[in-house]
Every structure is written in C-alpha cells, then in structure tokens.
Short mmCIF file of C-alpha atoms and ligand atoms in Angstrom, two decimals:
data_model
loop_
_atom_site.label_atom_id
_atom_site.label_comp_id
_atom_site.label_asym_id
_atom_site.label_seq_id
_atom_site.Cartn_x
_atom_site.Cartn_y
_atom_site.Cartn_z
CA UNK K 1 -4.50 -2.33 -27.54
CA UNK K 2 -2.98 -2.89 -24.36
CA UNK K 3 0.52 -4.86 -24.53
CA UNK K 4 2.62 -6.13 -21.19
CA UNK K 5 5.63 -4.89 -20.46
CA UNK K 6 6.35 -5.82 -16.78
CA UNK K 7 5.90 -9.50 -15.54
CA UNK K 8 6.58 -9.85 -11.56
CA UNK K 9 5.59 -12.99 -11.40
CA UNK K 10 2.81 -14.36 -8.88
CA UNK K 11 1.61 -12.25 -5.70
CA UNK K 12 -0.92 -12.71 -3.17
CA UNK K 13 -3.62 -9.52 -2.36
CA UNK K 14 -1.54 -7.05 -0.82
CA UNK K 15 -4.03 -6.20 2.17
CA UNK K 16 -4.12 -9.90 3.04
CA UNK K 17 -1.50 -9.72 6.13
CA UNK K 18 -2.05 -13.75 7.70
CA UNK K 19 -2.78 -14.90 10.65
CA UNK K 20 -1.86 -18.49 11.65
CA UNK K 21 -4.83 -20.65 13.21
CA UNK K 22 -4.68 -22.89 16.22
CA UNK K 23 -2.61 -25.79 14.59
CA UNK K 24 -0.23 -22.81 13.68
CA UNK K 25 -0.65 -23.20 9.55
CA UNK K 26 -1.66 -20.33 7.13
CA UNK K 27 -5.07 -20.68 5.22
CA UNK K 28 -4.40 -20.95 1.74
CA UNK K 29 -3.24 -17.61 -0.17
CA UNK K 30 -4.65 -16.14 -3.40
CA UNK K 31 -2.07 -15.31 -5.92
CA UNK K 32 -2.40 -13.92 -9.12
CA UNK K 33 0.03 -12.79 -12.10
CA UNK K 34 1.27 -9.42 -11.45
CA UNK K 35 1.72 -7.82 -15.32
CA UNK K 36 1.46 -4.21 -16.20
CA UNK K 37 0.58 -3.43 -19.42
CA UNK K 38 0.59 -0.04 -22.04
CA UNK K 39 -2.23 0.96 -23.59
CA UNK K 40 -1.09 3.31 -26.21
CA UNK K 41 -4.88 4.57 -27.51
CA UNK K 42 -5.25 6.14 -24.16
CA UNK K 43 -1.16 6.16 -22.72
CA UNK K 44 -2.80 4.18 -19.67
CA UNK K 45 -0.56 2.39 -18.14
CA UNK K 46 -2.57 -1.05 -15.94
CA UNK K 47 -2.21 -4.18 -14.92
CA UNK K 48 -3.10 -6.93 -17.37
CA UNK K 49 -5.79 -9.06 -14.98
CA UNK K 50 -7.22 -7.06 -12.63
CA UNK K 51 -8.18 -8.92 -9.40
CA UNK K 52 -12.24 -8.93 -8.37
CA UNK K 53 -12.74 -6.31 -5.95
CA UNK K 54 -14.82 -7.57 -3.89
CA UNK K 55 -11.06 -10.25 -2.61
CA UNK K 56 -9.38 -7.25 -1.67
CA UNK K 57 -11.87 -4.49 -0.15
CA UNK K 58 -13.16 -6.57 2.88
CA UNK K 59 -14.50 -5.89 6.04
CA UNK K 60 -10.60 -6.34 7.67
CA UNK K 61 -9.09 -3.57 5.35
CA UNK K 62 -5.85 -3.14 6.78
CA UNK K 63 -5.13 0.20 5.56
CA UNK K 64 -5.55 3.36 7.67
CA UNK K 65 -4.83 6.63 5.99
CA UNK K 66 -4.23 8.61 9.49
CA UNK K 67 -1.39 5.83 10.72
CA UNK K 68 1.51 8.84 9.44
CA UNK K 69 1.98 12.17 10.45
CA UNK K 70 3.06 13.10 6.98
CA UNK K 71 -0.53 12.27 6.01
CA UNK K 72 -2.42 13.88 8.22
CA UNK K 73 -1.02 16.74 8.11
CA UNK K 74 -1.32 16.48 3.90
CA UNK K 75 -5.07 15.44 4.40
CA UNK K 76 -5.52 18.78 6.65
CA UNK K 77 -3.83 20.98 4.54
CA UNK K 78 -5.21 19.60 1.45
CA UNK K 79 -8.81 20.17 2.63
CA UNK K 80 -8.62 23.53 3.71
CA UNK K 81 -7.18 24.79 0.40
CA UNK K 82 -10.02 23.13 -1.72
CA UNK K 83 -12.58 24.61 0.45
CA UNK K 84 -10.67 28.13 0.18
CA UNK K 85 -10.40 27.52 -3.69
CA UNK K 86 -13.74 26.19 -4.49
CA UNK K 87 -16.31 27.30 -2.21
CA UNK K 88 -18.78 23.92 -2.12
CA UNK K 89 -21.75 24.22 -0.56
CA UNK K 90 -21.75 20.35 -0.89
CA UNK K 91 -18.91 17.57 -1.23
CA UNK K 92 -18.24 14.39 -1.24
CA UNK K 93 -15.21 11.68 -0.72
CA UNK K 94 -15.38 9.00 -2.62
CA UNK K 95 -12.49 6.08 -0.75
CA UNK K 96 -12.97 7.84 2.46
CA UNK K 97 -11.00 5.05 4.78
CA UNK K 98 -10.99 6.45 8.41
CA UNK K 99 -11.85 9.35 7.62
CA UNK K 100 -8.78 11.43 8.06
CA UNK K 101 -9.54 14.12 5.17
CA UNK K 102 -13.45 14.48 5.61
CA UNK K 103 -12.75 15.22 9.31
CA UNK K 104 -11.74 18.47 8.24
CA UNK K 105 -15.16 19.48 6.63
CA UNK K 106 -18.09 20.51 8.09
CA UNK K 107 -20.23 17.05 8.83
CA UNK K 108 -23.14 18.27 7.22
CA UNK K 109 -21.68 19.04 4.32
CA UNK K 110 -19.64 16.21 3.42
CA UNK K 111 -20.28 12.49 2.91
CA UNK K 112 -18.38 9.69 2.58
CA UNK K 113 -18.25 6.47 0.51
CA UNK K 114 -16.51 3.69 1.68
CA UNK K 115 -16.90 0.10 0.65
CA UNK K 116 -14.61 -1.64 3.44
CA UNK K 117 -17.50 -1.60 6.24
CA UNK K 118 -15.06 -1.71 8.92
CA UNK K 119 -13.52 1.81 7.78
CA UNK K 120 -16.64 3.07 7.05
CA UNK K 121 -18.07 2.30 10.21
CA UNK K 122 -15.01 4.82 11.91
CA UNK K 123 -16.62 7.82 10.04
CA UNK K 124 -20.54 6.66 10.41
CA UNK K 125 -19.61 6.47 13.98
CA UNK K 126 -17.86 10.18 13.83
CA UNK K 127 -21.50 11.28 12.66
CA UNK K 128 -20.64 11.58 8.68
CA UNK K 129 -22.94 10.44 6.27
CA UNK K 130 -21.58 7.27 5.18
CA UNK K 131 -22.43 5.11 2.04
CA UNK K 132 -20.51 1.73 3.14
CA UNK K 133 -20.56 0.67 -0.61
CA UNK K 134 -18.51 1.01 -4.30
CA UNK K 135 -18.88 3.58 -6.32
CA UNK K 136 -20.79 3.03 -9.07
CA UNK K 137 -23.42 4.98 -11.39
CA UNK K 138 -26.29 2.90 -8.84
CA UNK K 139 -24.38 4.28 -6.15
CA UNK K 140 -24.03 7.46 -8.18
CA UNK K 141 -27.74 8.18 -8.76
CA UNK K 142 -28.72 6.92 -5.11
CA UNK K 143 -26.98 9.66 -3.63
CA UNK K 144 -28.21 11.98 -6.04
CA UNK K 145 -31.67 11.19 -5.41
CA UNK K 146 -30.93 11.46 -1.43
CA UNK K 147 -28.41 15.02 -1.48
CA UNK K 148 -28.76 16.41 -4.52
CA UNK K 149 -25.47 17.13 -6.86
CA UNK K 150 -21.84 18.06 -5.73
CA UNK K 151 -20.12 20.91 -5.65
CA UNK K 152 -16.89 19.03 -5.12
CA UNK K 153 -15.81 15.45 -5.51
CA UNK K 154 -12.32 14.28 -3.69
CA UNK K 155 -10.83 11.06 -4.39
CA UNK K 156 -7.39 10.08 -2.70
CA UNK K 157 -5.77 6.68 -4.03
CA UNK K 158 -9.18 4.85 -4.76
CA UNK K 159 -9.96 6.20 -8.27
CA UNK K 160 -6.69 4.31 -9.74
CA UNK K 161 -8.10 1.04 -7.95
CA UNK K 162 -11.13 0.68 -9.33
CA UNK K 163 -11.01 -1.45 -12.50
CA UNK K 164 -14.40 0.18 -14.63
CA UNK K 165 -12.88 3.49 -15.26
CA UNK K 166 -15.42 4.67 -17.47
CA UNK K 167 -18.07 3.31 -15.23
CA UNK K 168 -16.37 5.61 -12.35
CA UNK K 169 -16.35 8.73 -14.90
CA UNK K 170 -19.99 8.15 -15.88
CA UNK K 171 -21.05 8.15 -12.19
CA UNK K 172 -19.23 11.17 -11.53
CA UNK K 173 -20.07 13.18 -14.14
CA UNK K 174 -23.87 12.51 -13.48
CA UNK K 175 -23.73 13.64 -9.54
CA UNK K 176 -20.95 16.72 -10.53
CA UNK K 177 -23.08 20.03 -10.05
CA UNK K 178 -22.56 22.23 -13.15
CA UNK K 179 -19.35 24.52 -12.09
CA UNK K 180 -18.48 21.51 -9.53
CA UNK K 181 -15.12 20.40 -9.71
CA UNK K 182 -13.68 16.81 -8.98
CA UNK K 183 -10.13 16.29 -7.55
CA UNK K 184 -8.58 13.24 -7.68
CA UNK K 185 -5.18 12.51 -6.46
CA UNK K 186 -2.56 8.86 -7.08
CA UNK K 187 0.84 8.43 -7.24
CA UNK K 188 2.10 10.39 -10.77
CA UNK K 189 3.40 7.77 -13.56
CA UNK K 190 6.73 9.71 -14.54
CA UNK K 191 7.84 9.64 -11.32
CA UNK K 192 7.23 5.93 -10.76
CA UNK K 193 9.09 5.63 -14.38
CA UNK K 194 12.10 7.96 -13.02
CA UNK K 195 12.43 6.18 -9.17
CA UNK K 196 12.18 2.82 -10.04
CA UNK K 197 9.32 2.46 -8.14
CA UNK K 198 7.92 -0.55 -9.30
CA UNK K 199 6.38 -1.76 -6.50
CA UNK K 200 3.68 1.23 -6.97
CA UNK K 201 2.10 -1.72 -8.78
CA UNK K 202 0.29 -4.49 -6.88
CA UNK K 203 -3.06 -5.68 -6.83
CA UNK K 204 -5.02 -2.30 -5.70
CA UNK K 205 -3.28 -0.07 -8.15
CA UNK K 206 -5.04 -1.28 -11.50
CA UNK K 207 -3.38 2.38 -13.17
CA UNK K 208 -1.14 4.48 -12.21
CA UNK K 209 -2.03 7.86 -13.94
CA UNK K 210 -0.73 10.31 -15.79
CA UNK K 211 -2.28 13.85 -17.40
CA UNK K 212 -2.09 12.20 -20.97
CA UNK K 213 -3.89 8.84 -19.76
CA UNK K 214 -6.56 11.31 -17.54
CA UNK K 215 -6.97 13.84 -20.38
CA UNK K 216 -7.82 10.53 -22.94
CA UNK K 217 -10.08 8.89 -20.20
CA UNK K 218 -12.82 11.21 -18.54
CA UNK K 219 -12.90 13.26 -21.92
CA UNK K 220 -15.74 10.04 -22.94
CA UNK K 221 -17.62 10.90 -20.09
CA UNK K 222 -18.19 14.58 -20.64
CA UNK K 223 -15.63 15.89 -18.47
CA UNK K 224 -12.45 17.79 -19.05
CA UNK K 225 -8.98 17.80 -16.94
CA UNK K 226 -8.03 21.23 -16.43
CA UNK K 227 -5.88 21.86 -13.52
CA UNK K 228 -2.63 19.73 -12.24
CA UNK K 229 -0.85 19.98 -8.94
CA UNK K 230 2.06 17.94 -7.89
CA UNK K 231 2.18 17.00 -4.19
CA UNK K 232 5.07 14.52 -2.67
CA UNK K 233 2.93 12.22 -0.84
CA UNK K 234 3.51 8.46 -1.42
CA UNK K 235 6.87 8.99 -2.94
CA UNK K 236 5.40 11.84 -5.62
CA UNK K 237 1.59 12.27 -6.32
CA UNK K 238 -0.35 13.94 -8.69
CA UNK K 239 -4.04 16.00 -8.35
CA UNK K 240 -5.93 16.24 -11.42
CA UNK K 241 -8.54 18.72 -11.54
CA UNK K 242 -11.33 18.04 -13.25
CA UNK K 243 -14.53 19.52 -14.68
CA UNK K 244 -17.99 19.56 -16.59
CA UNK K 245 -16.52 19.58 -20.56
CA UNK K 246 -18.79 22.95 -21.08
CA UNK K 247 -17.83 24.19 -17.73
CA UNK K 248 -16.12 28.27 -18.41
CA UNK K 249 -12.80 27.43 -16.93
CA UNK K 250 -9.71 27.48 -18.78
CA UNK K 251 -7.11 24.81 -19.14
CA UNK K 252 -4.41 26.03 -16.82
CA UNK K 253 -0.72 26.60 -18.00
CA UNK K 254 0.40 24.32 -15.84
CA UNK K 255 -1.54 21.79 -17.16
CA UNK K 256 -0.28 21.95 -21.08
CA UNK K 257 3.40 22.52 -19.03
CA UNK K 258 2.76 18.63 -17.52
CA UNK K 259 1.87 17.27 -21.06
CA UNK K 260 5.20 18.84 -22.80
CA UNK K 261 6.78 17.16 -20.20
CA UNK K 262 5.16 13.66 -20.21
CA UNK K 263 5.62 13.40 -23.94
CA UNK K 264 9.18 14.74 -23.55
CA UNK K 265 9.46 11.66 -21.45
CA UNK K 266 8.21 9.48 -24.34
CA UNK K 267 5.17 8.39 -21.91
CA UNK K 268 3.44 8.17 -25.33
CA UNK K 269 6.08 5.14 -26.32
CA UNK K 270 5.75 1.57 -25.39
CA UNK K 271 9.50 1.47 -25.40
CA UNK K 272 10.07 3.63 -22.57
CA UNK K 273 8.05 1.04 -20.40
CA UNK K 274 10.43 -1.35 -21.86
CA UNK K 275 13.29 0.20 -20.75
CA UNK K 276 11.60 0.54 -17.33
CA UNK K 277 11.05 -3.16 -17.09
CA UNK K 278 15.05 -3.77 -17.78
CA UNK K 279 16.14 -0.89 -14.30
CA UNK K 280 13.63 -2.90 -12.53
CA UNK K 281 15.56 -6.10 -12.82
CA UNK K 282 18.30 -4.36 -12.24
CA UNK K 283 16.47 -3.20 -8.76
CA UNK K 284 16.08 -6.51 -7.78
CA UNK K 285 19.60 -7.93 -8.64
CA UNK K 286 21.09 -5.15 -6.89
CA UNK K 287 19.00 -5.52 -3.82
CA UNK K 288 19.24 -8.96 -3.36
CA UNK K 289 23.15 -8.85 -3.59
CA UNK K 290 23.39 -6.42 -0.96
CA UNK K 291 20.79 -8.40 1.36
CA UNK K 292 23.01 -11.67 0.43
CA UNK K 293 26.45 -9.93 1.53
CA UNK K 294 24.89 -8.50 4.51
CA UNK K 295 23.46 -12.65 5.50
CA UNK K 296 27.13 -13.72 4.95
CA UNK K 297 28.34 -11.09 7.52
CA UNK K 298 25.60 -11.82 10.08
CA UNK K 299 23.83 -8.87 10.38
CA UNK K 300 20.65 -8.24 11.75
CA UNK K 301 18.05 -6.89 8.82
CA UNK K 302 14.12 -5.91 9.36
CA UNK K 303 12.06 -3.66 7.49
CA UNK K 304 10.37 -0.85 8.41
CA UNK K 305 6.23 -0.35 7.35
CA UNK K 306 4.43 -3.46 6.48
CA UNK K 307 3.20 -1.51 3.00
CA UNK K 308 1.41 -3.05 0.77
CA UNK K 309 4.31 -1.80 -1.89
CA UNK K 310 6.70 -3.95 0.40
CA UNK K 311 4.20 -7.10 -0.47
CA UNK K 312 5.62 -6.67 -4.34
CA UNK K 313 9.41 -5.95 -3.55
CA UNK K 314 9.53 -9.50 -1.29
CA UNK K 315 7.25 -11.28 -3.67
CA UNK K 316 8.96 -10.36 -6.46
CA UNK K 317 12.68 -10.43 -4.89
CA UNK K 318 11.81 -13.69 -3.43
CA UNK K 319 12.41 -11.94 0.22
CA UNK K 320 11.33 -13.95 3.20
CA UNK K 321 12.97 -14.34 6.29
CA UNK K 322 15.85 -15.91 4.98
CA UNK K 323 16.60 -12.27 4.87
CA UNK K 324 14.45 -10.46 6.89
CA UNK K 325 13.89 -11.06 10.96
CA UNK K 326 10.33 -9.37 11.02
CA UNK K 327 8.80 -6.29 9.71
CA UNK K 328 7.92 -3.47 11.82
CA UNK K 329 4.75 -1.33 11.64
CA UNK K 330 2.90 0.90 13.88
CA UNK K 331 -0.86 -0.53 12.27
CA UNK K 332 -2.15 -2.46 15.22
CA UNK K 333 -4.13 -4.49 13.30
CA UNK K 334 -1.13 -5.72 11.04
CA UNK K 335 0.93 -6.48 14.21
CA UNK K 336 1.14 -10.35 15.80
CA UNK K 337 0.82 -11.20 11.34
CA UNK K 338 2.82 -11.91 8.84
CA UNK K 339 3.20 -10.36 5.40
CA UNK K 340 1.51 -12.24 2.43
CA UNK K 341 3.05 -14.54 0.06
CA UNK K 342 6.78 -14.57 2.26
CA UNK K 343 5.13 -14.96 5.61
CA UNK K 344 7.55 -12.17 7.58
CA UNK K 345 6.16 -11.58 11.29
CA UNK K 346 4.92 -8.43 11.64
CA UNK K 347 5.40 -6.43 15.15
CA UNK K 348 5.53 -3.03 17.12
CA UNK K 349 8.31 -0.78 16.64
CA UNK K 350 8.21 -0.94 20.42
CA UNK K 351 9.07 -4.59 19.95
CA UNK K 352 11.21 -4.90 17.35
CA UNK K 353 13.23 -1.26 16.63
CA UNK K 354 15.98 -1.57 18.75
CA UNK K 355 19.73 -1.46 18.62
CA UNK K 356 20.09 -4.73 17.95
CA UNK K 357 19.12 -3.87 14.19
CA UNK K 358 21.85 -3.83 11.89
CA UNK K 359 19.83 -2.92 8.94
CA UNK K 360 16.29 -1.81 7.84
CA UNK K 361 14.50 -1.73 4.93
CA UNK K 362 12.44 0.75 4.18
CA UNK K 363 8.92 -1.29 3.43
CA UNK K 364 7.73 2.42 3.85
CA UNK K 365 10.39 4.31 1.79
CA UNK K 366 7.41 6.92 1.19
CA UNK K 367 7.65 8.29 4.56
CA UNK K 368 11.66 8.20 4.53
CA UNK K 369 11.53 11.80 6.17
CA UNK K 370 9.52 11.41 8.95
CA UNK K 371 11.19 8.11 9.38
CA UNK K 372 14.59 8.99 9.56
CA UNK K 373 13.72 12.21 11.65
CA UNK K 374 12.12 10.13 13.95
CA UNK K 375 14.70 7.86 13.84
CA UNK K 376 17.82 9.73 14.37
CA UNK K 377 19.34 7.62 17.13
CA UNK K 378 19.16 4.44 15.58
CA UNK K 379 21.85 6.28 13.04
CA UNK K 380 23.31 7.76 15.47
CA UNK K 381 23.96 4.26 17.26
CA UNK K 382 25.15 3.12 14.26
CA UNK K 383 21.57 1.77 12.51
CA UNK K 384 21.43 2.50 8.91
CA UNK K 385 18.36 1.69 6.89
CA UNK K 386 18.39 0.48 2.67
CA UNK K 387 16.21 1.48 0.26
CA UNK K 388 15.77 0.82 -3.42
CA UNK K 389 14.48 3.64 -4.43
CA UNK K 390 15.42 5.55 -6.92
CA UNK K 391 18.39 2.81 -6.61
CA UNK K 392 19.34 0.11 -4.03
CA UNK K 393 21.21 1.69 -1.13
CA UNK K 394 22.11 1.95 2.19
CA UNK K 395 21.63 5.33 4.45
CA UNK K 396 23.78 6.41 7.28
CA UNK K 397 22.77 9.99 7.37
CA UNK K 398 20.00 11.60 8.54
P1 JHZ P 401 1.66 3.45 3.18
C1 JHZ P 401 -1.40 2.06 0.96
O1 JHZ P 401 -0.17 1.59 0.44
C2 JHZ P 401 -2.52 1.26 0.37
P2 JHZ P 401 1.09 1.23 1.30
C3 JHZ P 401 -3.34 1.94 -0.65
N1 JHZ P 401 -3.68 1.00 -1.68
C4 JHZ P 401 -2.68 3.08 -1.34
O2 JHZ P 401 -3.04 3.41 -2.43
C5 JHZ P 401 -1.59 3.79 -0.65
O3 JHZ P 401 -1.50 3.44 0.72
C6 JHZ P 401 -1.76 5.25 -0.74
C7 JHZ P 401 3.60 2.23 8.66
N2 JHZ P 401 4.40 3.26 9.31
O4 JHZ P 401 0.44 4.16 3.52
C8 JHZ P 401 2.12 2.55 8.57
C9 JHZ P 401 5.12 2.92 10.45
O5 JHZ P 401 5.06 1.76 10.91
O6 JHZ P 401 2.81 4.23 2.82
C10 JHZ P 401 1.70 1.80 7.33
O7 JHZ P 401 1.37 0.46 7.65
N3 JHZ P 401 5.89 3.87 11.04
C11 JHZ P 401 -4.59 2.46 -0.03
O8 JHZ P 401 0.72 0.27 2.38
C12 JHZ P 401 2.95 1.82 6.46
O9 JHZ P 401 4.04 2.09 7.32
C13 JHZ P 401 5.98 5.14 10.57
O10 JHZ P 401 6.68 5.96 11.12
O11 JHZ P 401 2.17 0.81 0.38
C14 JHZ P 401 2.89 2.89 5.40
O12 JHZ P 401 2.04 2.47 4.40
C15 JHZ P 401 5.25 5.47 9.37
C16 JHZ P 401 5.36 6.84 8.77
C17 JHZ P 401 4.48 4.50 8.78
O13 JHZ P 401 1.42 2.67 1.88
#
C-alpha cells in the first residue's frame, strides 16, 4: 500500500509557463496537491494523484532536450555506445522531444514516439519516422504491425512520467525482439534522497526510480533488469538495462552491487522517506532566510533556468518576486512568460544576466558546471549564484 510522506502543498503543471492576454491578466491556473508517497510492496516511490496526461503533454511543450550543451553532448555519447554495445538492426525512442538523441542514428533505423505534436513535428520534419502519440500497448502493437520488433528500446525521462507503469511494461515487452534490450534512463532515487533534491518531484515525475522499485516492476511483465549504469545528468541519473526474462544474459555485478547499496540506504523503509521529508523543510527554512536577509540588504536576486524543478522550489517556498526580479532562460519559447503558480517574468540571459545581479539562483542547479564555466565573469565581477542543493548556499567560486 502506498502511504505519503511528502506534502508540498498545491502547484500548478510545471510546463505551463503564462502568458498574459490583452487586458494583461493570467488565465486561470491548474493546481493540484503535490504528495509523494512509498509504496513498500514494490519500494516505488510516486506521487499520490497523478495529474491526466493529456494537461501537461500539449502541443506548446516547453521542454527542449538540446537547449544545454551538457546534454547534447550526453545524448551523443550515449547513442554511440549503445549502438557499439548492442548492435540493433532496429530501434526505437520512446519520449523523443526534438530529437536530440535519435539524430545520432541512422534515420532508417530509428523511430520516434512523441506525443507533444509540436516536438514531434521537429523530428518528422528531420525525416524520422515519427509516431506523434503515447505509448501504449495500441501504440505498441501498431508499430509492430508497421516495423516489425526492436532490437533496442531507449527511453530518456519519459518512462518515470507516465502514470500506467505496467501498461508501459506490457507494451514494451510485446514490441522487444527476443535478445533486444531496453534502456531506460531518470534521475536515480538515492541520490534525490542524499541531495535534498526535492524538487525532482513535480507533476511530470509520477516515480522517481530506483533498481529495487525497477527490479519489482517490469519483472510482471516478463522482463528482467540486468544491467545498471550511473550517469550525472540532471543532478545524478540512472540507466537500467533491461531484458526478455528468458533472455541468456546474466545479471551484471554491478547490478546486485546497486541493490546492497539501496537497501544499505534503507530505501526498503518508509522511515527513511520520513526523515527525507523533515531535511526538506529544513531546505526551505534555510533558503528562505537567506533570500529574506539578502531583501533587507537590497540586493538584486534572479534565477537562472526557468526548470520545471524551479516551478516546485517557488511553489513550495512561496517564492515570487517579492524575492526574485525575473528568471533567466535561454528557451525562446519560455522567454516574454512568467513561471507558473508565482508569476516570475521570464527573459534572455542577454536581457537580464548582467552585473547588476547581486545574486542568482540556480533554477537549473543541474547544469551548475556548464553554468558557472560559462559564467566565470559574473564571479569574477563579484556575482555569486545560491543553490539548495545538497544544502542552501551561496557560491563565489568557480
Ligand atoms: P532542465 C525537464 O526538467 C523536464 P527541468 C522533464 N520533465 C524532465 O524530466 C527533465 O527535464 C529531464 C535553461 N538553461 O532540462 C534551459 C539556460 O537558460 O534542467 C532549460 O530551460 N542556460 C522533461 O526543466 C533549463 O535551463 C544554460 O546555460 O527541471 C534547464 O532545464 C543552461 C545549461 C540551461 O530541467
């Protein structure tokens, strides 16, 4: 039985960045309760109330994979070592956004699945076979009937949004060729649980996986993880290999070496999420003290990367801009709009970044790196940017 741990109160969809219409007034926001819940049968970790799908994967999907460097160069190098590894003669993404890892496969021997029709249009227009539609076993057996079975199955940061899990295992497991293997990859539950990084949980991440909730979940649709691989994309991601149950591979080492270690971490105990739930207050105590102490002195605070994850930390901190001037972002189509729920304007880092900025957040503390590299003289002037993760605080160095 699944029991809550987590309450963050009410949030709008985190994709929904506003615009404001001619008499200058928002349209009226959705918001629903943002809970996250254990469920120790399966050690999934989800959020109590999933939202309906079809409010949050539109035809204005903000989101585009290729916006960072980081990721593109991840995507690339990603690709080529499943290809090297695996051999498929045939493949498939399913969550393809614009396209940014299928580019790297041959275009006839890769299609793509995408439900938001304006991201799926990108890679119909690049000439890959495109199936603007969710996955589901319809889906499934549709592009069976039309290309036959898969060799290999990617899945970057969709399979954790998609509320029918075993729906999602049953499709794959019908259109996985017999040795095929199906990679998925999402941010890795132990390190959400060690950074603090609650705001991994909004609306679009229904779970965030781990090896023992994986293991538990596609064994009941006649598949078997075997392989794990750690990568530290979105702040620390994990690819779980999976396979036919009957297929002749071995479980790797490092596999059983991931499962010592999440039940060393008592990911198998509801009171380890407890305990979670207490540093996250904490988080947001600490972060709006600092933000309130900075106010008092006048400073000039922005954040940096409309995320989605920054949708949670203001809606849940109560952040608007009482705090913050405007948020920053390089997405086109997020700039001239304002974050949901705490209605922050959005605009270019041309714009906005500038050494006038006392302080920024980083919305996008994922990409702190490339960030801060590309960044340097705003330190150097005597910027510094805050984050609060794995605690609440502020970063002169880069
Ligand atoms: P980013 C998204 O989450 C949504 P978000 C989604 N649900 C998901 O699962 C994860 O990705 C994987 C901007 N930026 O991708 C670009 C700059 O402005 O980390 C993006 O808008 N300047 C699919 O939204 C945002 O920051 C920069 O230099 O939480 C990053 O968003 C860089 C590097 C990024 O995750």
């Amino acid at each position: 039985m699944k029991k809550k741990f987590l309450n963050l109160g009410m949030h709008p969809i985190a994709n929904s960045f506003l615009k404001k219409d001619k008499k200058n007034n928002f349209k009226k926001e959705f918001f629903y309760n943002l809970a996250v819940g254990f469920d120790d049968k399966n050690f999934l970790v989800s959020l109590m109330k999933p939202v309906n799908p079809k409010k949050q994967y539109t035809d204005t999907y903000a989101h585009r994979a290729s916006e960072s460097k980081t990721m593109r160069i991840a995507f690339h190098s990603v690709a080529k070592k499943l290809q090297k590894r695996f051999k498929p003669n045939q493949s498939m993404e399913i969550g393809s956004n614009d396209g940014v890892f299928i580019r790297n496969f041959n275009k006839k021997k890769i299609i793509a699945v995408e439900p938001c029709k304006n991201l799926a249009l990108i890679t119909k227009n690049n000439n890959f076979k495109t199936y603007p539609d969710f996955w589901n076993v319809n889906l499934s057996k549709k592009i069976l009937k039309e290309n036959g079975e898969m060799d290999l199955i990617f899945s970057a940061n969709t399979i954790s949004h998609i509320p029918n899990l075993k729906e999602t295992f049953d499709a794959i497991s019908m259109i996985l060729s017999k040795q095929g293997t199906m990679v998925i990859e999402d941010p890795y539950l132990p390190i959400v649980i060690k950074s603090n990084s609650y705001d991994q949980f909004y609306d679009e991440h229904v779970y965030v996986f781990s090896a023992l909730s994986i293991k538990s979940i596609v064994s009941k649709s006649h598949l078997r993880l075997f392989d794990m691989e750690l990568s530290d994309t979105h702040g620390g991601s994990m690819k779980y290999f999976i396979c036919k149950k009957n297929d002749k591979r071995k479980n790797t080492k490092r596999l059983s070496k991931y499962l010592t270690i999440e039940m060393n971490l008592g990911l198998n105990k509801f009171n380890t999420y407890k305990k979670f739930a207490q540093r996250v207050q904490k988080s947001k105590k600490d972060l709006l003290n600092l933000l309130k102490n900075l106010k008092k002195k006048n400073k000039k605070i922005i954040s940096y990367g409309a995320t989605y994850k920054s949708t949670t930390v203001f809606n849940y901190c109560k952040i608007g801009t009482k705090y913050l001037d405007y948020v920053v972002d390089t997405t086109s189509n997020k700039q001239g709009k304002f974050t949901p729920g705490q209605h922050i304007p959005i605009i270019s880092p041309e714009k906005g970044f500038n050494n006038n900025v006392d302080y920024a957040f980083l919305g996008a503390w994922n990409f702190k790196k490339e960030i801060i590299q590309k960044e340097k003289d705003f330190i150097k002037n005597g910027g510094k940017f805050i984050t609060h993760v794995p605690n609440v605080k502020i970063i002169t160095k880069y």
